[in-house]
Short mmCIF file of C-alpha atoms and ligand atoms in Angstrom, two decimals:
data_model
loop_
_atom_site.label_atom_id
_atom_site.label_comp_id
_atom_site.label_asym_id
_atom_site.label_seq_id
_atom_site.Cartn_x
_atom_site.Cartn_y
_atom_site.Cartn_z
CA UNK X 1 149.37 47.61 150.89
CA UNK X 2 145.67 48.20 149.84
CA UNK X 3 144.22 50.52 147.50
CA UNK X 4 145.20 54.59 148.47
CA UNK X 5 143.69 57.34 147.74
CA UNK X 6 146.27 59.84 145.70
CA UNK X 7 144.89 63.02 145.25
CA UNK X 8 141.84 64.04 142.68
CA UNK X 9 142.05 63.73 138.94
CA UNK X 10 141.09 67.32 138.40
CA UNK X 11 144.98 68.21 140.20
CA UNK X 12 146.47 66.43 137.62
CA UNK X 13 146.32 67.32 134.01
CA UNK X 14 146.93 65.80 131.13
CA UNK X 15 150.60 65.65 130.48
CA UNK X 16 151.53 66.60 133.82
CA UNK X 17 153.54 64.59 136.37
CA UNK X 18 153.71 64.18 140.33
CA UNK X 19 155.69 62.34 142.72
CA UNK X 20 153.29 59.95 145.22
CA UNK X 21 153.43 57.38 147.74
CA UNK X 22 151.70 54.23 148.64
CA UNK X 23 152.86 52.33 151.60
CA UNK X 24 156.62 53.49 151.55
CA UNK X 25 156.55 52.71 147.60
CA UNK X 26 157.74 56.18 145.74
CA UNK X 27 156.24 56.54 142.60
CA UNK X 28 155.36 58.40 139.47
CA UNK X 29 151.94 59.12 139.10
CA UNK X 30 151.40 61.28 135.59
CA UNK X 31 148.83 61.54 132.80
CA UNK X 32 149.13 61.19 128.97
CA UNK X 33 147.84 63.42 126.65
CA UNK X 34 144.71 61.21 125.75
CA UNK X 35 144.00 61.54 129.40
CA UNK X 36 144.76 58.07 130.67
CA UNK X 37 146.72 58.15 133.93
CA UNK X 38 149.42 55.94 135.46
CA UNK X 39 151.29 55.38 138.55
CA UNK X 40 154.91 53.54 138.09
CA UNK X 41 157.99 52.88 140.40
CA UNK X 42 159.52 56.17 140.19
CA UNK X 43 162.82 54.77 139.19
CA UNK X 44 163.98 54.81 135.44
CA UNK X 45 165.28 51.11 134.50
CA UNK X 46 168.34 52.95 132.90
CA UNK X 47 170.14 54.66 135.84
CA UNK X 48 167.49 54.99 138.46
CA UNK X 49 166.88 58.76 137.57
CA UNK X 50 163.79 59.47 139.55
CA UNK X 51 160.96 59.65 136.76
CA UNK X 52 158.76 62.24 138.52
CA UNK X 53 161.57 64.63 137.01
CA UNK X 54 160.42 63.77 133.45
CA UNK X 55 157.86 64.83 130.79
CA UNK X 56 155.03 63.77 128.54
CA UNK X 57 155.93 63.07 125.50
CA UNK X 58 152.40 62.17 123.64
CA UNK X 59 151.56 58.96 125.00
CA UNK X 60 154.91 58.59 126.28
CA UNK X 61 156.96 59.65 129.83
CA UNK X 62 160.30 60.72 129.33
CA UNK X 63 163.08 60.28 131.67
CA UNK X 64 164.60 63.52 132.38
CA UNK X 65 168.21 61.95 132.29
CA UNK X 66 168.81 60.65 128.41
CA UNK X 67 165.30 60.73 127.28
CA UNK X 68 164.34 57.44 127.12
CA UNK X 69 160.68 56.98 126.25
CA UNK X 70 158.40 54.87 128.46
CA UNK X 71 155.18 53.82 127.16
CA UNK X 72 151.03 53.22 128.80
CA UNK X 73 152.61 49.42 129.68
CA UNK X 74 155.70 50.68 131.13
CA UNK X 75 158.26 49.42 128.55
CA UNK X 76 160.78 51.53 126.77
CA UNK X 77 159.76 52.69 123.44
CA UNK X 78 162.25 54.58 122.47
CA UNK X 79 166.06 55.27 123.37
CA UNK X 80 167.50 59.06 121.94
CA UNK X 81 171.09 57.79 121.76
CA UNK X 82 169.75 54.86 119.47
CA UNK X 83 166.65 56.34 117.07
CA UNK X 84 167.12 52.97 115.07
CA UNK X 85 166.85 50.63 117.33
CA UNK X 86 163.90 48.62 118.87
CA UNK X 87 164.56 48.92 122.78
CA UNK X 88 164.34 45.13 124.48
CA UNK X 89 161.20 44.11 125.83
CA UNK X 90 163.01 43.53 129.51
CA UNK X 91 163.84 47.32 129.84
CA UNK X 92 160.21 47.94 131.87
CA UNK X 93 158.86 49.87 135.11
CA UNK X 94 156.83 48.45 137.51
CA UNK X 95 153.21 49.30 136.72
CA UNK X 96 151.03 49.49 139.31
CA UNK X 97 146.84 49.54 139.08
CA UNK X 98 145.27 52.69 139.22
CA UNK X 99 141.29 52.93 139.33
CA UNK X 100 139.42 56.67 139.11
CA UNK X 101 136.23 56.67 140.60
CA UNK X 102 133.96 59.59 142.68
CA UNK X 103 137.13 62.12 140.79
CA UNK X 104 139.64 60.60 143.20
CA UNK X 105 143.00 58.58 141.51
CA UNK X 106 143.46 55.26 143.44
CA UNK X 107 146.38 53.25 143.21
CA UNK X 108 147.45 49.55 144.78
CA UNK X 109 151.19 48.72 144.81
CA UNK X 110 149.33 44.48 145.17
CA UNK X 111 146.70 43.51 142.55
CA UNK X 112 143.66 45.78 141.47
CA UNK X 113 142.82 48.62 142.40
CA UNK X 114 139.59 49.01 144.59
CA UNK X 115 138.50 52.16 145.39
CA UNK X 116 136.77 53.04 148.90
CA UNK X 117 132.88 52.68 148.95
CA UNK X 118 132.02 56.88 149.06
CA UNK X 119 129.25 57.04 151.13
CA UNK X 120 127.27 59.55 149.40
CA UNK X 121 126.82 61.28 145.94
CA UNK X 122 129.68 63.90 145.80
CA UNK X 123 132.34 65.97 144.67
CA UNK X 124 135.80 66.52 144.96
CA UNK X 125 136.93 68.83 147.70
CA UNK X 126 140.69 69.56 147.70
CA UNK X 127 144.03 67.30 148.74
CA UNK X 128 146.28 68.08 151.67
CA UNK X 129 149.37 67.44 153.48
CA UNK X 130 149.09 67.17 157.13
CA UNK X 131 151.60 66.81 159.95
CA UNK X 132 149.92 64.54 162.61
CA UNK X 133 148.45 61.03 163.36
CA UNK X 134 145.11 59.36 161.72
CA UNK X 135 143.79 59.94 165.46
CA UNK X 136 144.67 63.58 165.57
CA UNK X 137 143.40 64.40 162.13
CA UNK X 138 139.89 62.87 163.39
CA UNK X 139 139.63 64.55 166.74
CA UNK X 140 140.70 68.13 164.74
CA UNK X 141 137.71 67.13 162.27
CA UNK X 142 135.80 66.22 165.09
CA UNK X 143 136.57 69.72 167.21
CA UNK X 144 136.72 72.53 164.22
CA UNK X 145 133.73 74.41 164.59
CA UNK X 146 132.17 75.51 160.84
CA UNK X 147 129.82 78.54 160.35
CA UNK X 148 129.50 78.35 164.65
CA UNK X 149 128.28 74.86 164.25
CA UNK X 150 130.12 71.40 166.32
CA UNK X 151 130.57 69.37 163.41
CA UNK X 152 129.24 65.71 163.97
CA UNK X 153 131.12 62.76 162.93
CA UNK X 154 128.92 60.48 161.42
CA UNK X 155 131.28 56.92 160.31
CA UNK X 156 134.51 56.72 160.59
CA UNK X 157 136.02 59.58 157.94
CA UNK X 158 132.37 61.22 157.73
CA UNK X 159 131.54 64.82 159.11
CA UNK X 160 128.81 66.98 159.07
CA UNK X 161 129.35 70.19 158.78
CA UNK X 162 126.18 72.37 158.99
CA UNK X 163 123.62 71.44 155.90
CA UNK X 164 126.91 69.64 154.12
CA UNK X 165 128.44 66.47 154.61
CA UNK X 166 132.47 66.27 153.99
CA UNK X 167 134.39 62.38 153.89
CA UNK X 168 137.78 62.34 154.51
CA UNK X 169 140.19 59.77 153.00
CA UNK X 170 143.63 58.94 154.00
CA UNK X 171 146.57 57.88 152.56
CA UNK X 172 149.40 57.60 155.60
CA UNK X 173 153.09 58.40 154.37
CA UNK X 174 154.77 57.76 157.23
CA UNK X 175 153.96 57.29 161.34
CA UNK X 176 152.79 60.95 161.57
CA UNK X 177 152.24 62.46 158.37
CA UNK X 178 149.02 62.28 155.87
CA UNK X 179 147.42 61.92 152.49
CA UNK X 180 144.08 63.67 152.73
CA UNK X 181 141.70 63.82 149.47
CA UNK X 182 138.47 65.30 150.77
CA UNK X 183 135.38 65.00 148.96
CA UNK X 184 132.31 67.02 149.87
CA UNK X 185 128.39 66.45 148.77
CA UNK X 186 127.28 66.54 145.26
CA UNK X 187 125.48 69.44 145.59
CA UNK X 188 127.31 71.82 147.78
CA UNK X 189 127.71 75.41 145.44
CA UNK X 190 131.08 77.37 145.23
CA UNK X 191 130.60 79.30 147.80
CA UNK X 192 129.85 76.06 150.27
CA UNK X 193 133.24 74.51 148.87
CA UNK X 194 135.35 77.44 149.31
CA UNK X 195 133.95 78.28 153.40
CA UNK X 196 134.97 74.06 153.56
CA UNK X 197 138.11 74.01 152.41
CA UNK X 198 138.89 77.19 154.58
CA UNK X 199 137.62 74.66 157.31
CA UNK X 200 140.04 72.17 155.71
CA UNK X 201 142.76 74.45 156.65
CA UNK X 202 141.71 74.92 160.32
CA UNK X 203 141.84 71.47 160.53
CA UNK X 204 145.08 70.52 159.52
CA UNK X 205 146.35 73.38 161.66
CA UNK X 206 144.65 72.25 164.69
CA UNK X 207 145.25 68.39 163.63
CA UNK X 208 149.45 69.97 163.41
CA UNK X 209 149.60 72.24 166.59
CA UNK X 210 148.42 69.41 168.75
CA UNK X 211 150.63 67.44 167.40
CA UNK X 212 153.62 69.58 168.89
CA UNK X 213 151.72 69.72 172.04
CA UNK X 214 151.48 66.09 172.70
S1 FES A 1 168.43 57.41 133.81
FE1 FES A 1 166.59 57.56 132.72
S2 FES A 1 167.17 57.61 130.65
FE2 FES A 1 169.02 57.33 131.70
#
């Protein structure tokens, strides 16, 4: 699986966990309290307790189950039951790489993360779930009007929308269902964000609605 797009780094705060997925790979995709973030298999080494139930501890995620301790490389640092003892290096997660760039978190479950080229100085927009096919998501882009205006696809996953551009990324979960992370330009005010992420929502109606129709 390539790189994905996973949401924006602004949605996830320090010490705060989230379930994701990459190309049918669950994981655990949660930030430390220096800020750092990581995305695991979301499957404690212990008893296969889903670690998107646990918490930051520090540095550390905890596993929700006994509390073992998981560290920034993945290995166990620390077992409640036994306070004494140094845990074995073999008791490890899967790691995965996770790049930030343009406010987005990007993860590949095979080698390095590389982030999408953005094609134009911006911000982040929002993150949504949507019911529907990569084609139906771009003809709903394509056919939601904003402010009165046809918007105008530019490249593949690039709209314009009025005076503002908006670039869509994808991260597919399944046959018919969606990762979007939308990221608008640089320089779009408040008020330009909120009016587009109202548009956001008429798409991913529209995108859902045909979707039952078909
Ligand atoms: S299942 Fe995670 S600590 Fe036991």
């Amino acid at each position: 699986m390539q790189t994905a797009p996973l949401g924006l780094l602004r949605d996830l705060d320090p010490k705060r966990v989230m379930r994701a997925q990459v190309g049918g790979q669950d994981l655990v995709v949660w930030r430390a309290s220096n800020g750092d973030v990581s995305a695991w298999d979301n499957r404690c080494p212990h008893r296969g307790m889903a670690l998107s139930h646990g918490f930051v501890r520090g540095n550390d995620l905890a596993c929700l189950y006994h509390g073992w301790h998981y560290g920034s490389t993945g290995a166990c640092s620390y077992i409640p039951a036994h306070p004494d003892l140094d845990p074995p290096e073999t008791i490890k997660t899967a790691v995965f790489s996770v790049a930030i760039a343009d406010g987005v978190i990007w993860v590949s479950t095979k080698g390095v993360a590389q982030p999408a080229p953005v094609p134009m100085a911006s911000q982040p927009l929002r993150c949504f779930h949507v019911q529907a096919r990569s084609d139906g998501l771009a003809h709903a882009c394509r056919t939601v009007a904003f402010e009165g205006g046809a918007p105008e696809q530019i490249e593949p996953g690039l709209y314009r929308l009025g005076a503002r551009r908006v670039f869509v990324l994808e991260n597919p979960l399944d046959e018919d269902r969606i990762q979007v992370t939308a990221l608008v330009d640089a320089d779009a005010t408040p008020n330009d964000c909120a009016a587009l992420s109202r548009w956001c929502d008429a798409v991913r109606r529209l995108a859902q609605t045909e979707k039952v129709a078909a």
